[in-house]
Amino acid sequence: MTATDRSIELITTAAQAAADKLAHDIIAYDVSDVLSITDAFLLASAPNDRQVKSIVDEIEERLQKELGAKPVRREGDRDARWILLDYVDIVVHVQHSEERVFYALERLWKDCPELDLPEDARETRGKAAEHARTQAAQEEAGLPDGEVW
């Protein structure tokens, strides 16, 4: 079994919405062969809680507006460290970068096929590591958090 056309459409729209809100390391997996509860997972991350929430809000708004899809469940809002949107056909995970590293969902699903994503989403690969290097360099230089060189 493979992800349905509807699942692919949802994943593609959600990935573009995440990319538009500057999410890091967007990736999607077809999990339909190993899970019966959903077809695909979308993973994305952000360096702070506020951006995690912003990405999730944009995904939810775009899927509703463009495809008429509403999540049946939304979890993790209170702390905004890991928010899950369950659309039945797909599940979206938007994590704070620290949670993304700690839980390493990619390791769990690495044997599942990756789904093709829009170019903007593919270009986010490696952004979390790039951001971490920039933050470390700024701290080493003694710049206040968030100040740009």
CSV table of C-alpha atoms in Angstrom, one decimal:
chain,number,residue,atom,x,y,z
A,1,MET,CA,0.0,0.0,0.0
A,2,THR,CA,1.2,3.5,-0.7
A,3,ALA,CA,0.0,7.0,0.5
A,4,THR,CA,-3.1,8.1,-1.3
A,5,ASP,CA,-3.3,11.1,-3.6
A,6,ARG,CA,-5.2,13.0,-0.9
A,7,SER,CA,-2.4,12.3,1.6
A,8,ILE,CA,0.2,13.5,-0.9
A,9,GLU,CA,-1.8,16.6,-1.5
A,10,LEU,CA,-2.1,17.3,2.2
A,11,ILE,CA,1.6,16.7,2.8
A,12,THR,CA,2.7,18.9,-0.1
A,13,THR,CA,0.5,21.8,1.1
A,14,ALA,CA,1.6,21.4,4.7
A,15,ALA,CA,5.3,21.2,3.7
A,16,GLN,CA,5.0,24.4,1.7
A,17,ALA,CA,3.2,26.2,4.5
A,18,ALA,CA,6.0,25.1,6.9
A,19,ALA,CA,8.7,26.3,4.5
A,20,ASP,CA,6.9,29.6,4.1
A,21,LYS,CA,7.2,30.1,7.9
A,22,LEU,CA,10.9,29.2,7.8
A,23,ALA,CA,10.7,25.7,9.4
A,24,HIS,CA,13.9,23.7,9.5
A,25,ASP,CA,14.6,20.2,8.1
A,26,ILE,CA,11.2,19.5,6.6
A,27,ILE,CA,10.8,15.8,5.6
A,28,ALA,CA,7.9,13.5,4.9
A,29,TYR,CA,7.6,9.7,5.1
A,30,ASP,CA,5.1,7.3,3.6
A,31,VAL,CA,4.2,5.2,6.6
A,32,SER,CA,1.2,3.4,5.0
A,33,ASP,CA,3.0,0.1,4.8
A,34,VAL,CA,3.9,0.0,8.5
A,35,LEU,CA,0.9,1.9,10.1
A,36,SER,CA,-2.7,1.3,9.6
A,37,ILE,CA,-3.8,4.6,11.3
A,38,THR,CA,-2.3,7.1,8.8
A,39,ASP,CA,-0.6,7.3,5.4
A,40,ALA,CA,2.2,9.8,6.0
A,41,PHE,CA,4.2,11.8,8.5
A,42,LEU,CA,5.5,15.3,8.0
A,43,LEU,CA,8.3,16.4,10.3
A,44,ALA,CA,9.5,20.0,10.7
A,45,SER,CA,11.3,22.0,13.4
A,46,ALA,CA,12.0,25.5,14.6
A,47,PRO,CA,14.5,27.0,17.0
A,48,ASN,CA,12.0,28.5,19.4
A,49,ASP,CA,8.5,27.8,20.8
A,50,ARG,CA,6.9,30.9,19.2
A,51,GLN,CA,8.0,29.8,15.7
A,52,VAL,CA,6.8,26.3,16.3
A,53,LYS,CA,3.4,27.7,17.0
A,54,SER,CA,3.5,30.0,14.0
A,55,ILE,CA,4.4,27.1,11.7
A,56,VAL,CA,1.6,24.9,13.1
A,57,ASP,CA,-0.9,27.8,12.8
A,58,GLU,CA,0.1,28.4,9.1
A,59,ILE,CA,-0.2,24.7,8.3
A,60,GLU,CA,-3.6,24.4,9.9
A,61,GLU,CA,-4.8,27.6,8.2
A,62,ARG,CA,-3.5,26.6,4.7
A,63,LEU,CA,-4.9,23.1,4.8
A,64,GLN,CA,-8.3,24.4,5.9
A,65,LYS,CA,-8.4,27.2,3.3
A,66,GLU,CA,-6.9,25.4,0.3
A,67,LEU,CA,-8.1,21.8,0.9
A,68,GLY,CA,-10.9,22.0,3.4
A,69,ALA,CA,-9.1,19.8,5.9
A,70,LYS,CA,-9.4,20.2,9.6
A,71,PRO,CA,-7.3,18.3,12.1
A,72,VAL,CA,-9.2,15.7,14.2
A,73,ARG,CA,-6.7,16.3,17.0
A,74,ARG,CA,-4.2,18.9,17.9
A,75,GLU,CA,-1.8,18.2,20.8
A,76,GLY,CA,1.1,20.0,22.5
A,77,ASP,CA,-0.1,23.6,22.3
A,78,ARG,CA,0.5,24.4,25.9
A,79,ASP,CA,4.3,24.2,25.8
A,80,ALA,CA,4.7,24.5,22.0
A,81,ARG,CA,7.8,22.3,22.1
A,82,TRP,CA,6.2,19.5,20.0
A,83,ILE,CA,2.8,20.1,18.4
A,84,LEU,CA,1.1,17.3,16.6
A,85,LEU,CA,-1.7,17.8,14.0
A,86,ASP,CA,-3.7,14.6,13.2
A,87,TYR,CA,-5.6,14.8,9.9
A,88,VAL,CA,-6.2,11.0,9.9
A,89,ASP,CA,-4.6,10.7,6.4
A,90,ILE,CA,-1.5,12.5,7.6
A,91,VAL,CA,0.1,13.4,10.9
A,92,VAL,CA,2.2,16.6,11.2
A,93,HIS,CA,4.9,16.9,13.8
A,94,VAL,CA,6.4,20.3,14.4
A,95,GLN,CA,9.1,20.2,17.1
A,96,HIS,CA,11.4,22.6,18.8
A,97,SER,CA,14.9,21.8,17.5
A,98,GLU,CA,16.0,20.4,20.8
A,99,GLU,CA,13.1,17.9,20.9
A,100,ARG,CA,13.7,17.0,17.3
A,101,VAL,CA,17.3,16.0,18.1
A,102,PHE,CA,16.3,14.2,21.3
A,103,TYR,CA,13.4,12.1,19.9
A,104,ALA,CA,15.0,11.6,16.5
A,105,LEU,CA,11.8,10.5,14.7
A,106,GLU,CA,13.7,10.2,11.5
A,107,ARG,CA,15.5,7.2,13.0
A,108,LEU,CA,12.2,5.5,13.6
A,109,TRP,CA,10.9,6.0,10.1
A,110,LYS,CA,14.2,5.8,8.1
A,111,ASP,CA,13.1,2.5,6.4
A,112,CYS,CA,9.9,4.1,5.1
A,113,PRO,CA,10.0,5.9,1.7
A,114,GLU,CA,10.5,9.6,1.7
A,115,LEU,CA,7.8,11.6,-0.1
A,116,ASP,CA,8.7,14.2,-2.6
A,117,LEU,CA,8.3,17.7,-1.3
A,118,PRO,CA,8.2,21.2,-2.9
A,119,GLU,CA,11.6,22.7,-3.6
A,120,ASP,CA,11.1,25.3,-0.8
A,121,ALA,CA,10.7,22.5,1.7
A,122,ARG,CA,13.6,20.5,0.4
A,123,GLU,CA,15.9,23.6,0.8
A,124,THR,CA,15.2,23.6,4.5
A,125,ARG,CA,17.4,20.5,5.0
A,126,GLY,CA,20.3,21.3,7.3
A,127,LYS,CA,18.9,24.6,8.5
A,128,ALA,CA,18.7,23.5,12.1
A,129,ALA,CA,22.4,22.6,12.2
A,130,GLU,CA,23.2,25.9,10.4
A,131,HIS,CA,21.2,27.8,13.0
A,132,ALA,CA,22.9,26.0,15.9
A,133,ARG,CA,26.4,26.9,14.5
A,134,THR,CA,25.3,30.6,14.1
A,135,GLN,CA,24.0,30.6,17.7
A,136,ALA,CA,27.2,29.1,19.1
A,137,ALA,CA,29.3,31.6,17.2
A,138,GLN,CA,27.3,34.5,18.5
A,139,GLU,CA,27.5,33.2,22.0
A,140,GLU,CA,31.3,32.8,21.6
A,141,ALA,CA,31.5,36.3,20.3
A,142,GLY,CA,29.6,37.6,23.3
A,143,LEU,CA,26.6,38.8,21.4
A,144,PRO,CA,23.3,38.9,23.2
A,145,ASP,CA,20.8,36.1,22.2
A,146,GLY,CA,19.0,37.0,19.0
A,147,GLU,CA,21.4,39.9,18.0
A,148,VAL,CA,22.5,39.6,14.4
A,149,TRP,CA,26.1,40.2,13.4
